[in-house]
XYZ file of N, CA, C and O in Angstrom:
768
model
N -13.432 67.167 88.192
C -13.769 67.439 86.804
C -12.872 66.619 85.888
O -11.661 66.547 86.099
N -13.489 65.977 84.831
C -12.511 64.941 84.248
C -11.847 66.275 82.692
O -12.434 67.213 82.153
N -10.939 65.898 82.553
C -9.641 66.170 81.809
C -10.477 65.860 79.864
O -10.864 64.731 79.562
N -10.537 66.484 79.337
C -11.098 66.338 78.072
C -9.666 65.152 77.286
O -8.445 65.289 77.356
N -10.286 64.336 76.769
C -9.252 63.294 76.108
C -8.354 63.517 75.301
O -8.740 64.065 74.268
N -7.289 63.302 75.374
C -6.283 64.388 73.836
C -6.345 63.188 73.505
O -6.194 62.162 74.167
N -6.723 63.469 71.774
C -6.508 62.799 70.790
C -4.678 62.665 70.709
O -3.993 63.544 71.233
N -4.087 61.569 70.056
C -3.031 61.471 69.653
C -2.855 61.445 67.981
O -3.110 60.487 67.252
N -2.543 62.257 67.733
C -2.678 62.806 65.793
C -1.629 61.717 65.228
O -1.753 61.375 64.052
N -0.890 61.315 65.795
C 0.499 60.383 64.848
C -0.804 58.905 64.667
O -1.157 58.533 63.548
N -1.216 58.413 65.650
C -2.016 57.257 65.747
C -3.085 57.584 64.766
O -3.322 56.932 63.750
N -3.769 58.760 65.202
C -4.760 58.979 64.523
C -4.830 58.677 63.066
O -5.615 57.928 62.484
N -3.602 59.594 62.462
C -3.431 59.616 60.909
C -2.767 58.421 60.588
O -2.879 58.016 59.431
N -2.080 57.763 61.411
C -1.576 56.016 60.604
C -3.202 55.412 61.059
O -3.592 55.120 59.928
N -4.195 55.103 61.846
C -5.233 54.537 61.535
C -6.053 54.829 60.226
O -6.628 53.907 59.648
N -6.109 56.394 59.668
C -6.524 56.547 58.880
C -6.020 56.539 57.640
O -6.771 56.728 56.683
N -4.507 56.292 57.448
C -4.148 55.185 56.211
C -4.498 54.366 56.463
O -5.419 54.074 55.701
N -4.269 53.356 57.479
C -4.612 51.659 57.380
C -6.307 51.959 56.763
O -6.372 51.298 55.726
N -7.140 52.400 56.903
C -8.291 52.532 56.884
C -8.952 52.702 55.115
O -9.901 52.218 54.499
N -7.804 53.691 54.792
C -8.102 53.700 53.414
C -7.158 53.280 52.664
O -7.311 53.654 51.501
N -6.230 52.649 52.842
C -5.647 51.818 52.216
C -6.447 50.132 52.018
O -6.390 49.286 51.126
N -6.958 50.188 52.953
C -8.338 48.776 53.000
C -9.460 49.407 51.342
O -9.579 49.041 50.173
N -10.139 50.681 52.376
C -11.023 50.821 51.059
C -10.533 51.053 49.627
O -10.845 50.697 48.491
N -9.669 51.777 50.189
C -9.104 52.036 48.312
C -8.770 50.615 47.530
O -9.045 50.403 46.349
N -8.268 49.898 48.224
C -8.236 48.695 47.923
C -9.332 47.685 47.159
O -9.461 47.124 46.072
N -9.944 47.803 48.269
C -11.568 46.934 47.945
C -12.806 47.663 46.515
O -13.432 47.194 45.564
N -12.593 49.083 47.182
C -13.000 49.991 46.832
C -12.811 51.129 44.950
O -13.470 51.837 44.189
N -11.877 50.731 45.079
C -11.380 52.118 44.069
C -11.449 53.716 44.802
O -12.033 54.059 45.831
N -10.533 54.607 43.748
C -10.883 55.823 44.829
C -12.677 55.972 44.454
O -13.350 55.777 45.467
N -13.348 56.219 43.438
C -14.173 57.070 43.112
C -15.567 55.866 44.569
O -16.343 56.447 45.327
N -15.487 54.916 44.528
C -16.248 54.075 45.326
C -16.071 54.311 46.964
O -16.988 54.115 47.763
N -14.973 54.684 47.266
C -14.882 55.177 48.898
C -14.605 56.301 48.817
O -13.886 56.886 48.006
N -15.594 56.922 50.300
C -15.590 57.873 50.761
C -14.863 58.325 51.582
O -14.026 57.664 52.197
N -15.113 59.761 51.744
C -14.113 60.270 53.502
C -14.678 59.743 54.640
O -14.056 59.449 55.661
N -16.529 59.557 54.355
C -16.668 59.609 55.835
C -16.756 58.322 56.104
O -16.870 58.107 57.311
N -16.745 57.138 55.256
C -16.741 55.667 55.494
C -15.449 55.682 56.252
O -15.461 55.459 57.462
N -13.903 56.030 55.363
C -12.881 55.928 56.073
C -12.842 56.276 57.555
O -12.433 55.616 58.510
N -13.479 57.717 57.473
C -13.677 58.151 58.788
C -14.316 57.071 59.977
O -13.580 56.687 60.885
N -15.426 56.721 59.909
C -16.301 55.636 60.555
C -15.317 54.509 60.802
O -15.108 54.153 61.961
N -14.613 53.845 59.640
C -13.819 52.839 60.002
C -12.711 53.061 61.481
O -12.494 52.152 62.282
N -12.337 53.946 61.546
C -11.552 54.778 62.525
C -12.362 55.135 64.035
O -12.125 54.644 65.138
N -13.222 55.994 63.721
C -14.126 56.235 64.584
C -13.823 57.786 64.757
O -13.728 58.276 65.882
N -13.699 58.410 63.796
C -13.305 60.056 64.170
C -14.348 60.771 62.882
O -14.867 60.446 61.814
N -14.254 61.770 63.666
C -14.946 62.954 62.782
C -14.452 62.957 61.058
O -13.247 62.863 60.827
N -15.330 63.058 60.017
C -14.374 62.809 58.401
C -13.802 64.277 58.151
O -13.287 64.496 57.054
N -13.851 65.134 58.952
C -13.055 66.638 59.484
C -11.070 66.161 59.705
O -10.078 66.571 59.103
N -11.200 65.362 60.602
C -9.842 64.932 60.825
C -9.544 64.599 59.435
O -8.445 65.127 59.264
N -9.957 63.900 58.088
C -9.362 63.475 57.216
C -8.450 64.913 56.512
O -7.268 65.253 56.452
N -10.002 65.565 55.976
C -9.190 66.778 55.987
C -8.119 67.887 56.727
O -7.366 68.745 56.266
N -8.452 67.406 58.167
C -7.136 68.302 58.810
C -5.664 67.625 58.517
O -4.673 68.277 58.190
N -5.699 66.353 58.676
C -4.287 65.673 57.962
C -3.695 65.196 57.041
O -2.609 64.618 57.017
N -4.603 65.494 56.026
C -4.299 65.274 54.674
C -4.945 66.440 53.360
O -4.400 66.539 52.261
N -5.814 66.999 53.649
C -6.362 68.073 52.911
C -7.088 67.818 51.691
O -7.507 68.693 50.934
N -7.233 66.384 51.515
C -8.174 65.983 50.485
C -8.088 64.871 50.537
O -7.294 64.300 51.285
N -9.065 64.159 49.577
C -9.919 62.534 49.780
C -8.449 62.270 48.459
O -8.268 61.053 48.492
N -7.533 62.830 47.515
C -6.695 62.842 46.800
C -5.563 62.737 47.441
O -4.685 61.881 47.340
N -5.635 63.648 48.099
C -3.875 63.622 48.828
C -3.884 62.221 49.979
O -3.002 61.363 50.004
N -5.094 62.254 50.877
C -5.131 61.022 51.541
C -4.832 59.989 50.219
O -3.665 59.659 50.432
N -5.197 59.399 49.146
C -5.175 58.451 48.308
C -3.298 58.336 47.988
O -2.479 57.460 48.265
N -3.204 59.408 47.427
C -1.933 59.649 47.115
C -0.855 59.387 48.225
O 0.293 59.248 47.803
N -1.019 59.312 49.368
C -0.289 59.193 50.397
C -0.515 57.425 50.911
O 0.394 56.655 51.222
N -1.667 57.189 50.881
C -1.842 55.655 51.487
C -1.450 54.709 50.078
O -1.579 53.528 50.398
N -1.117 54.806 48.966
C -0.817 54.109 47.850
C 0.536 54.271 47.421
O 0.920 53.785 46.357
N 1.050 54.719 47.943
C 2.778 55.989 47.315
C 3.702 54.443 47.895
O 3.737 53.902 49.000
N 4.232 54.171 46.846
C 4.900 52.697 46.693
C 6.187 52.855 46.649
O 6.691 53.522 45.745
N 6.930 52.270 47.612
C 8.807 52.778 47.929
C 9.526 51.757 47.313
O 9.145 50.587 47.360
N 10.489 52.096 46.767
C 11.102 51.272 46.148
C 11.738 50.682 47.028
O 12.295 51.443 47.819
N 11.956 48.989 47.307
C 12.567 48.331 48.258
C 13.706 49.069 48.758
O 14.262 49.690 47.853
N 14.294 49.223 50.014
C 15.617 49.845 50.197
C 16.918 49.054 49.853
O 17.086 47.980 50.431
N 17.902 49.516 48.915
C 18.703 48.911 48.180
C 18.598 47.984 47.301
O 19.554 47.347 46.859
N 17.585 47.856 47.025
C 17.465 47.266 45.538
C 17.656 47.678 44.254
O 17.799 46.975 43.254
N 17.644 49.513 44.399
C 18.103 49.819 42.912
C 19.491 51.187 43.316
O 20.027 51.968 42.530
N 19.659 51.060 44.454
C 21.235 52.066 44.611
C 22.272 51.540 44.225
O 23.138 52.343 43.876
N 22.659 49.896 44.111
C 23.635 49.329 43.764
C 23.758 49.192 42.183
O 23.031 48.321 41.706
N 24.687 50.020 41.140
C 24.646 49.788 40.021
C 25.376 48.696 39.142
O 25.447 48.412 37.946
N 25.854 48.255 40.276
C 26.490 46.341 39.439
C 25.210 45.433 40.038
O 25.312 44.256 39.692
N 24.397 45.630 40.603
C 23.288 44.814 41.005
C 22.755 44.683 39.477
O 22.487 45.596 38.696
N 22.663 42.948 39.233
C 21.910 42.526 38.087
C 20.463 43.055 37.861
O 19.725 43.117 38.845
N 19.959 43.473 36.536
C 18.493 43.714 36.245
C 17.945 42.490 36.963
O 17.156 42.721 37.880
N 18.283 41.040 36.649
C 17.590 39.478 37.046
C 17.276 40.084 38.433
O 16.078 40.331 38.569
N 17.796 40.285 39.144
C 17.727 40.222 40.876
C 16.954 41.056 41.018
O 15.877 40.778 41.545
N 17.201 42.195 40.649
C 16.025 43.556 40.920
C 14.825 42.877 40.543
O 13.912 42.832 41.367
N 14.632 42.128 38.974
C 13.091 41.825 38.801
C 12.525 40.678 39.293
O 11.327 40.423 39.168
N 13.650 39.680 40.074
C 13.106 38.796 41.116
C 12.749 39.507 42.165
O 11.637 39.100 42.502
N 13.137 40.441 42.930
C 12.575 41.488 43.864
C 11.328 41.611 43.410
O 10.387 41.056 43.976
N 11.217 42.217 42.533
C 9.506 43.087 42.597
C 8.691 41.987 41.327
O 7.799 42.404 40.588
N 9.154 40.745 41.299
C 8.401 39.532 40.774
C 7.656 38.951 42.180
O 6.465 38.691 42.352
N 8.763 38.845 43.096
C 8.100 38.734 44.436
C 7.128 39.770 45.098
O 6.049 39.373 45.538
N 7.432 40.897 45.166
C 6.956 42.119 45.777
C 5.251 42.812 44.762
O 4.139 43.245 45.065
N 5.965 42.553 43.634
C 4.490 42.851 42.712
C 3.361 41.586 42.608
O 2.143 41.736 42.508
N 3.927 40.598 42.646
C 2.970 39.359 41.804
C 2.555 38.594 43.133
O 1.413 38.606 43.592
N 3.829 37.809 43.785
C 3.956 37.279 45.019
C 3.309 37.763 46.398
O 2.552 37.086 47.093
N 3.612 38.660 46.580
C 3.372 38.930 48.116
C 2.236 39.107 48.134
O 1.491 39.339 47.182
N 1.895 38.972 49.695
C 0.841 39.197 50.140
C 0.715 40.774 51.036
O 0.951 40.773 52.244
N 0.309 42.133 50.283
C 0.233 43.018 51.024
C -1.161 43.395 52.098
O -2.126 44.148 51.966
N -0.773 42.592 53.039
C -1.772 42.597 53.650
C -3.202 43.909 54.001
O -4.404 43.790 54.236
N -2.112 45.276 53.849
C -2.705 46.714 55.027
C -3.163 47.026 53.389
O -3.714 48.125 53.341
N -3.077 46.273 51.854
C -3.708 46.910 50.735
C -4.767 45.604 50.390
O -5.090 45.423 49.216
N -5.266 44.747 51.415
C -6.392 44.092 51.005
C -5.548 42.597 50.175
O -6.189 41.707 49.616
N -4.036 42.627 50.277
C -3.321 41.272 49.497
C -2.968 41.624 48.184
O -2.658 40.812 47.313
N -3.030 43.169 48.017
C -2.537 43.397 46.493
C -1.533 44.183 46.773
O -1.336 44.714 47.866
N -0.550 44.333 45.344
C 0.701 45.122 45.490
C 0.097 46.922 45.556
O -0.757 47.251 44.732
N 0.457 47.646 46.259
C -0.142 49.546 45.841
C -0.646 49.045 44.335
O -1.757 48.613 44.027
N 0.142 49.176 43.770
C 0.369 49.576 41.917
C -0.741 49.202 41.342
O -1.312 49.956 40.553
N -1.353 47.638 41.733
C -2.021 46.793 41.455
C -3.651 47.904 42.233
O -4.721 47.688 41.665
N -3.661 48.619 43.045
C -4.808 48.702 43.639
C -4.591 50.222 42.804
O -5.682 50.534 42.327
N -3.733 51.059 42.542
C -3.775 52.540 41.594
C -4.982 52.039 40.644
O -6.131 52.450 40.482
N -4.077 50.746 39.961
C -4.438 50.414 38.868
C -6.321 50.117 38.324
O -6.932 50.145 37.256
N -6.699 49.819 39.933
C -8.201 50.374 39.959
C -9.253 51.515 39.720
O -10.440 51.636 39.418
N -8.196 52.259 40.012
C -8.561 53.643 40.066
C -7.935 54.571 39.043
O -8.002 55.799 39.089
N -7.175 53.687 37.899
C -6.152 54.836 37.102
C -7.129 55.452 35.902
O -6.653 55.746 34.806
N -8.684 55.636 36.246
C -9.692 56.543 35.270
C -9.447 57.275 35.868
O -9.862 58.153 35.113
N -8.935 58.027 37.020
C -8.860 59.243 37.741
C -7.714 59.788 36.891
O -6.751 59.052 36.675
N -7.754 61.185 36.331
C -6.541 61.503 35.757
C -5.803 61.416 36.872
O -4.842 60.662 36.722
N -5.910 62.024 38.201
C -4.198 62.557 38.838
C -3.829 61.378 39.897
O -2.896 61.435 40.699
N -4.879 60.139 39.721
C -4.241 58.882 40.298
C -3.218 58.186 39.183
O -2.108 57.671 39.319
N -4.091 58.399 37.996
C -2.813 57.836 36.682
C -1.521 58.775 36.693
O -0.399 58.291 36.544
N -1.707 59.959 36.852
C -0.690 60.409 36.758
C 0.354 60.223 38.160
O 1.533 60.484 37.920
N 0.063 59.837 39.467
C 0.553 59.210 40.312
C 1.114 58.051 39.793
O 2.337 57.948 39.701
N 0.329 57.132 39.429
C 0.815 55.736 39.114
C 2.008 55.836 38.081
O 3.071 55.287 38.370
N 1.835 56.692 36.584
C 2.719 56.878 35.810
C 4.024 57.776 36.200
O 4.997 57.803 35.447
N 3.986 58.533 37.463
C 5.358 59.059 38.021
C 6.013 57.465 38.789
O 7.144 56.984 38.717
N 4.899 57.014 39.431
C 5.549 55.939 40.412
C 6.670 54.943 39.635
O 7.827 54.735 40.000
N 5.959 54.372 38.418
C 6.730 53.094 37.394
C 7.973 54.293 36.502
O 9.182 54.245 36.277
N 7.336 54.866 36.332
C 8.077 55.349 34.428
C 9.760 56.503 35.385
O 10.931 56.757 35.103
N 8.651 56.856 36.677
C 10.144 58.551 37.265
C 10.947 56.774 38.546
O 12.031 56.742 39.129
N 10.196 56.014 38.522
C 10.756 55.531 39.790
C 11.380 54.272 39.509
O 12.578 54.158 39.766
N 10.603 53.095 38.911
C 11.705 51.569 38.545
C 12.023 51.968 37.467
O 13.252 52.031 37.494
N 11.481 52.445 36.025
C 11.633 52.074 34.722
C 13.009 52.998 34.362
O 13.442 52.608 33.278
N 13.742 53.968 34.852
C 14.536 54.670 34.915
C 16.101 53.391 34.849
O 16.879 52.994 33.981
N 15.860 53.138 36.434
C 16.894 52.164 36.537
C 16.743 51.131 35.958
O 17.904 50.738 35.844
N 15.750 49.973 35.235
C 15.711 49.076 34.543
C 16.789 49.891 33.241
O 17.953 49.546 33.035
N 16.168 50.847 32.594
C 16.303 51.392 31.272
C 18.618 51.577 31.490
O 19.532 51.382 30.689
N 18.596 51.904 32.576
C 20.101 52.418 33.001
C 21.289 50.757 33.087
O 22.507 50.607 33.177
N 20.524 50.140 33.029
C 20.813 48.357 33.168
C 21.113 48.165 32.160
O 22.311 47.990 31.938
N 20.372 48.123 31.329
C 20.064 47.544 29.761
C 20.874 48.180 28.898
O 20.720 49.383 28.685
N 21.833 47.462 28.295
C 22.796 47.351 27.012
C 21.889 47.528 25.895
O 20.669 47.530 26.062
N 22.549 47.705 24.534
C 22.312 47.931 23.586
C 21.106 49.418 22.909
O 20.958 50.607 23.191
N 20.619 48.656 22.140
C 19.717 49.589 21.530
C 18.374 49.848 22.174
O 17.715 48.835 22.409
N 17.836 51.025 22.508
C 16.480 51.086 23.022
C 16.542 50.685 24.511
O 15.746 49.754 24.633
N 16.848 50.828 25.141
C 16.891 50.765 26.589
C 15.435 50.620 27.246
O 14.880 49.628 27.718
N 14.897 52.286 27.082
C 14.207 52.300 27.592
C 13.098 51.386 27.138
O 12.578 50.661 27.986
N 12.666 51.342 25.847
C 11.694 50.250 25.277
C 12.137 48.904 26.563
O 11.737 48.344 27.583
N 12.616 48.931 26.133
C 12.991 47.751 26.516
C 12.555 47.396 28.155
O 11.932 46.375 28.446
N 13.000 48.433 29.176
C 12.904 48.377 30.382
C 11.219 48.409 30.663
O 10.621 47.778 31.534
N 10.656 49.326 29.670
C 9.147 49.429 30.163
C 8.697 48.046 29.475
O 7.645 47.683 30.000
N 9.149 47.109 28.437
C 8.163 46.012 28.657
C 8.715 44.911 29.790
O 8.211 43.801 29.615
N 9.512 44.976 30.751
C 9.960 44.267 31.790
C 9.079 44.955 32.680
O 8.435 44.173 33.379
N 8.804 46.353 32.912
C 7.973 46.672 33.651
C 6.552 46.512 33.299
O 5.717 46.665 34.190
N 6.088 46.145 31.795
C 4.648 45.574 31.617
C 4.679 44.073 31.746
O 3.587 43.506 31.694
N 5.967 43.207 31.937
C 5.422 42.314 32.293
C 5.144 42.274 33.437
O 4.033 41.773 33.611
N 5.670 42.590 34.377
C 5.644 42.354 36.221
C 4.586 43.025 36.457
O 4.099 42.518 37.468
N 3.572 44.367 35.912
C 2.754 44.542 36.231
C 1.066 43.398 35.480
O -0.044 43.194 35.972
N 1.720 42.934 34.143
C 0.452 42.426 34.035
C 0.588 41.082 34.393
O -0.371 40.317 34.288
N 1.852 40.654 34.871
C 1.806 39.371 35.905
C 1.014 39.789 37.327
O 0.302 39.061 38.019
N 1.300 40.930 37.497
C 0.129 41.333 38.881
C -1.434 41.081 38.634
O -2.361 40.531 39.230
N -1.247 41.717 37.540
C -3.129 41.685 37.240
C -3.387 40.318 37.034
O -3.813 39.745 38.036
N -3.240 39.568 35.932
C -3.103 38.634 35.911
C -3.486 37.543 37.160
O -4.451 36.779 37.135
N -2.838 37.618 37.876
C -2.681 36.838 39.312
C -3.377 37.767 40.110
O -4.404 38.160 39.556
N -3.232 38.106 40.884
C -4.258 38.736 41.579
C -5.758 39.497 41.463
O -6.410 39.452 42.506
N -6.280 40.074 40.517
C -6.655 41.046 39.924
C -7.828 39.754 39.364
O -8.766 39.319 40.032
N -7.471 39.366 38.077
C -8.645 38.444 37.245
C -8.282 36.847 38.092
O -8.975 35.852 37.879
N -7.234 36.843 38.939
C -7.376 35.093 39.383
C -7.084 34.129 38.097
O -7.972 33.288 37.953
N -6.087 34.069 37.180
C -5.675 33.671 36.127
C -5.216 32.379 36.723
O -4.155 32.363 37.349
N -6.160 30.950 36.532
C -5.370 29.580 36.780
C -4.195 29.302 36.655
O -3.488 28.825 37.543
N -3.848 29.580 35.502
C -2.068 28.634 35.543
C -1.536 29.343 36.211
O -1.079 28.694 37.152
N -1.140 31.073 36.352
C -0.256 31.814 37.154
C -0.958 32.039 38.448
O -0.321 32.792 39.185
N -2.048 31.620 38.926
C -2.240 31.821 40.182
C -1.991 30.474 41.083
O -2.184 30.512 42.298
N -1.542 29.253 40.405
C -1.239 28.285 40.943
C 0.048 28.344 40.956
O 0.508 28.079 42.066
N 1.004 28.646 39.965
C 2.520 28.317 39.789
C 3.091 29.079 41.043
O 2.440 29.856 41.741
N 4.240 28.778 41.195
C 5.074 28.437 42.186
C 6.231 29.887 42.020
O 7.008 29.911 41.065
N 6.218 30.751 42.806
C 7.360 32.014 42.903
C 8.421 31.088 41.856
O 8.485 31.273 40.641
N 9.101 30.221 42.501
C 10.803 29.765 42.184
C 10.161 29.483 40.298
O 10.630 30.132 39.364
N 9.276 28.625 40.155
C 8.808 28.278 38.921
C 8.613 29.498 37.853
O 9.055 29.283 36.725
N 8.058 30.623 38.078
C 7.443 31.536 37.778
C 8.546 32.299 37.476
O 8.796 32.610 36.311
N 9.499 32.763 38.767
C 11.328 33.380 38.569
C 11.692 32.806 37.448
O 11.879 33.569 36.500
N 11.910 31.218 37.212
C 12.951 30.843 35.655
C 12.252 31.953 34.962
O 12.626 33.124 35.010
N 10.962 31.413 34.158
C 10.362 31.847 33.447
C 10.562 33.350 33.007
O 10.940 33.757 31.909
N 10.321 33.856 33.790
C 10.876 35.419 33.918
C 11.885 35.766 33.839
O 12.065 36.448 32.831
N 13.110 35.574 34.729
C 14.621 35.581 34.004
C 14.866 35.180 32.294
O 15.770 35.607 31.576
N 13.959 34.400 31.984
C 14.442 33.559 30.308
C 14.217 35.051 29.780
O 15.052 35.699 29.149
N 12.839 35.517 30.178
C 12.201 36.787 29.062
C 13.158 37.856 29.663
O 13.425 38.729 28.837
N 13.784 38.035 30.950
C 14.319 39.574 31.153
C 15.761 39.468 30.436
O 16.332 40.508 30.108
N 16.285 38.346 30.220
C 17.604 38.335 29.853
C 17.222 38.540 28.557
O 17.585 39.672 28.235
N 16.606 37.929 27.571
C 15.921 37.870 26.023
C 15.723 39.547 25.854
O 16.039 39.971 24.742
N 15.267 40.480 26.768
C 14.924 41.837 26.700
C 16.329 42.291 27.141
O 16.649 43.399 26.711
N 17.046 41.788 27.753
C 18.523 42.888 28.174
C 19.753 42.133 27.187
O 19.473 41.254 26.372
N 21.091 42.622 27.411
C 22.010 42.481 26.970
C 22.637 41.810 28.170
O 23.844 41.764 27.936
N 22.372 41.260 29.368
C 23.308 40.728 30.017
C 22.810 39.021 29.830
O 21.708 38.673 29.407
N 23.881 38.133 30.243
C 23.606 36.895 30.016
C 22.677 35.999 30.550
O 22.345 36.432 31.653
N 22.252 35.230 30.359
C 21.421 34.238 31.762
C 22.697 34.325 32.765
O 23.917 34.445 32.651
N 21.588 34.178 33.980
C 22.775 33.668 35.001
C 22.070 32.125 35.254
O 22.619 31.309 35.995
């Protein structure tokens, strides 16, 4: 008598992020489903709900964007360096398991959903814009930190998102000056 197959649940539920981290991607949330994700996988769209408990919390979990490790614990670490980090990480990279876009950039598809915007707006405003704002000398901090964080995000859109010629051709190192000129112009510390 053959042995009924045990599923393995750790595999299971990382296939079914990779899975909707693709659609959500391509997709938006309101455009993919559970049971497409499901199909992509090859499991019942039952499992979605047994490991995540909604087509929301799955979203919220396959998009949930970590702040590089040690990039913002060090508090003599320059603002410049941090926003060459996520100049690379937001605009630059290639995230492959989100379809080649940064998370933020793929929320940002979906931020008509109130409690995906309100995801996205804990992610920037409770998670980078804090420590940008804690950087920054003088008056208005925080102003200040959230338009460093609207530029790096609408350098995302921008470039990835609408395919914008001049910034989808220019060059990371080219693109970095440029960006350092405006983050130093927005902070109180010097060019480096």
């Amino acid at each position: 008598m053959n042995q009924p197959k045990r599923r393995d649940k750790a595999a299971t539920r990382a296939k079914l992020l990779d899975a909707a981290r693709l659609r959500f991607a391509r997709q938006g949330y309101d455009g993919t489903g559970v049971r497409e994700i499901a199909a992509d996988v090859g499991v019942d769209p039952a499992l979605v709900f047994r490991y995540f408990g909604s087509k929301e919390r799955l979203h919220e979990e396959a998009v949930r964007v970590e702040i590089p490790a040690g990039l913002t614990d060090d508090p003599a670490r320059p603002l410049p360096h941090i926003t060459d980090t996520l100049l690379h990480d937001v605009v630059f990279a290639d995230w492959e398991q989100f379809a080649g876009e940064h998370p933020l950039l793929v929320m940002l598809r979906s931020a008509g959903h109130p409690a995906i915007r309100d995801q996205l707006r804990t992610q920037i405003c409770e998670g980078y814009l804090p420590d940008f704002a804690a950087r920054m000398g003088g008056e208005n901090p925080a102003l200040r930190a959230e338009m460093v964080g609207a530029l790096l995000l609408g350098m995302g859109v921008m470039r990835s998102i609408l395919g914008s010629p001049a910034l989808s051709e220019a060059s990371f190192e080219e693109t970095r000056v440029l960006v350092a000129r405006l983050v130093t112009a927005l902070s109180d510390q010097p060019p480096r």
